[in-house]
Amino acid sequence: MSRINVVTTETATTEQQALFDAIHAQLGVVPNFLKVFANSPVALRSFLGLHGIANGGSLDLQTRERIALALAQQNSCEYCLSAHTAIGSKAGLNGDEIAANRAGTSQDAKAAIAVKLARSLAEHNGDITTAELIEARNAGFTDGDIVEIITHVGMNILTNILGKASRLEIDFPKVTLA
């Protein structure tokens, strides 16, 4: 049971229901973590806005999911690990790739650098080395790409914290951290 209220269709205000309707129109479902975010419509709108902008960037869906999987594992968020395993699978990541991402790497050489950088950013609160930036640039990432990796790290840390703090019910096929 969630430690933070999960807003439902039955308990939603008009503003919350409008947000749920927009989410449902895009995803076909309103995941539980967004129902927790809905306790603050401002926070939910802010997250959805940043998420929408960040997903329109230069990083492909598979790289974004690889980063999300690596950080969910690193930050011990079973909700996010379950969600991104499902989303990553739909994005074309196979079981071996998902396992590699959870271990902090990738079967794709360039994506492995992005995952490694993302994990280092999270582990060191952004205090990464110049060598790590050079490695990313040498792999073909532009400064714009690096800023997007940083953005995705921030979004994933936010959702990892929300998932862990609320201990909400996992509404995706459950994946354990072990």
XYZ file of C-alpha atoms in Angstrom:
178
model
C 0.000 0.000 0.000
C 1.306 3.410 -0.954
C 2.554 5.670 1.810
C 1.470 8.698 -0.216
C -2.091 9.056 -1.463
C -2.776 7.594 -4.904
C -5.304 9.890 -6.550
C -8.004 7.875 -8.311
C -10.648 8.797 -10.846
C -13.154 8.689 -8.007
C -11.178 11.076 -5.781
C -9.693 13.357 -8.449
C -10.543 17.025 -8.611
C -11.577 18.491 -11.936
C -7.973 19.632 -12.526
C -6.522 16.228 -11.629
C -9.061 14.437 -13.831
C -8.196 16.676 -16.775
C -4.533 15.709 -16.347
C -5.484 12.021 -16.103
C -7.574 12.318 -19.275
C -4.606 13.822 -21.150
C -2.247 11.122 -19.859
C -4.722 8.362 -20.695
C -5.155 9.756 -24.213
C -1.382 9.472 -24.764
C -0.550 6.268 -22.900
C -3.847 4.390 -22.749
C -3.369 4.145 -18.972
C -2.451 6.369 -16.021
C 0.450 4.699 -14.171
C 0.342 4.765 -10.382
C 3.396 7.004 -10.063
C 1.558 9.717 -12.013
C -1.433 9.230 -9.704
C 0.896 9.986 -6.781
C 2.322 13.008 -8.625
C -1.294 14.198 -9.066
C -1.470 15.083 -5.372
C 0.184 18.253 -6.625
C -1.180 19.130 -10.066
C 1.647 21.683 -10.384
C 4.250 18.965 -9.797
C 2.511 16.622 -12.235
C 2.274 19.301 -14.944
C 5.934 20.207 -14.383
C 7.044 16.578 -14.668
C 4.917 15.979 -17.774
C 6.256 19.156 -19.367
C 9.891 18.271 -18.742
C 9.275 14.668 -19.790
C 7.655 15.787 -23.040
C 10.434 18.227 -23.869
C 13.213 15.786 -22.975
C 11.683 13.028 -25.084
C 11.751 15.339 -28.089
C 15.533 15.624 -27.945
C 18.379 13.912 -29.723
C 18.622 10.793 -27.552
C 16.722 7.863 -29.029
C 14.085 5.988 -27.034
C 16.321 2.961 -26.476
C 19.125 5.083 -25.002
C 16.666 6.892 -22.736
C 15.313 3.536 -21.531
C 18.827 2.169 -21.003
C 19.578 5.147 -18.756
C 16.284 4.676 -16.875
C 16.992 0.986 -16.300
C 20.538 1.641 -15.088
C 19.405 4.313 -12.641
C 16.388 2.365 -11.366
C 18.733 -0.488 -10.509
C 21.432 1.802 -9.066
C 18.888 3.706 -6.966
C 17.013 0.534 -5.913
C 13.620 1.613 -7.238
C 11.651 -1.542 -7.970
C 8.687 0.427 -9.336
C 10.850 2.219 -11.908
C 12.774 -0.955 -12.734
C 9.498 -2.736 -13.446
C 8.117 0.156 -15.488
C 11.243 0.651 -17.593
C 11.709 -3.072 -18.170
C 8.236 -3.099 -19.729
C 8.785 0.142 -21.653
C 12.305 -0.874 -22.715
C 11.033 -4.208 -24.009
C 8.396 -2.412 -26.069
C 11.168 -0.121 -27.370
C 13.089 -3.142 -28.658
C 15.522 -3.894 -25.833
C 15.969 -7.641 -25.361
C 16.554 -9.455 -22.075
C 20.343 -9.493 -22.427
C 20.417 -5.763 -23.151
C 18.155 -5.004 -20.194
C 20.438 -7.082 -17.958
C 23.458 -5.163 -19.286
C 21.712 -1.844 -18.638
C 20.874 -2.871 -15.086
C 24.573 -3.707 -14.632
C 25.538 -0.231 -15.864
C 26.521 -0.919 -19.448
C 25.094 -1.798 -22.876
C 25.762 -4.212 -25.692
C 25.886 -1.121 -27.930
C 29.276 0.600 -27.531
C 27.981 4.177 -27.809
C 24.999 3.533 -25.543
C 27.353 1.950 -22.984
C 29.125 5.316 -22.681
C 25.782 7.106 -22.127
C 24.751 4.593 -19.444
C 28.144 4.810 -17.748
C 27.999 8.623 -17.748
C 24.437 8.616 -16.404
C 25.365 6.309 -13.531
C 28.403 8.429 -12.685
C 26.319 11.618 -12.725
C 23.849 10.054 -10.286
C 26.501 8.498 -8.073
C 28.581 11.664 -7.814
C 25.734 14.210 -7.791
C 26.980 15.654 -11.063
C 30.611 15.925 -9.979
C 31.978 13.946 -12.919
C 35.488 14.071 -14.322
C 36.711 15.830 -17.425
C 37.823 12.403 -18.675
C 34.203 11.198 -18.531
C 33.066 14.149 -20.645
C 35.868 13.558 -23.137
C 34.929 9.869 -23.340
C 31.326 10.833 -24.135
C 32.432 13.328 -26.788
C 34.820 10.766 -28.307
C 31.887 8.333 -28.518
C 30.029 10.892 -30.634
C 27.914 12.694 -28.080
C 27.628 16.451 -28.546
C 27.391 18.870 -25.656
C 23.661 19.008 -26.404
C 23.453 15.220 -26.068
C 25.382 15.382 -22.793
C 22.948 17.977 -21.433
C 20.092 15.664 -22.434
C 21.760 12.752 -20.619
C 21.986 15.001 -17.550
C 18.304 15.917 -17.958
C 17.281 12.270 -18.130
C 19.377 11.514 -15.054
C 17.526 14.257 -13.174
C 14.107 13.027 -14.293
C 14.925 9.444 -13.378
C 16.275 10.382 -9.971
C 13.031 12.293 -9.371
C 10.861 9.318 -10.283
C 13.121 6.902 -8.357
C 12.737 9.051 -5.247
C 8.970 9.310 -5.708
C 8.661 5.554 -6.232
C 10.741 4.713 -3.191
C 9.273 7.358 -0.868
C 5.689 6.461 -1.681
C 6.194 2.682 -1.925
C 3.364 2.642 -4.399
C 1.885 -0.500 -5.855
C 3.688 -1.665 -8.990
C 1.240 -1.617 -11.880
C 3.627 -3.123 -14.436
C 4.887 -6.717 -14.562
C 6.981 -6.817 -11.405
C 10.767 -7.020 -11.735
C 12.785 -7.525 -8.570
C 16.027 -5.725 -7.792
C 18.011 -8.893 -7.014
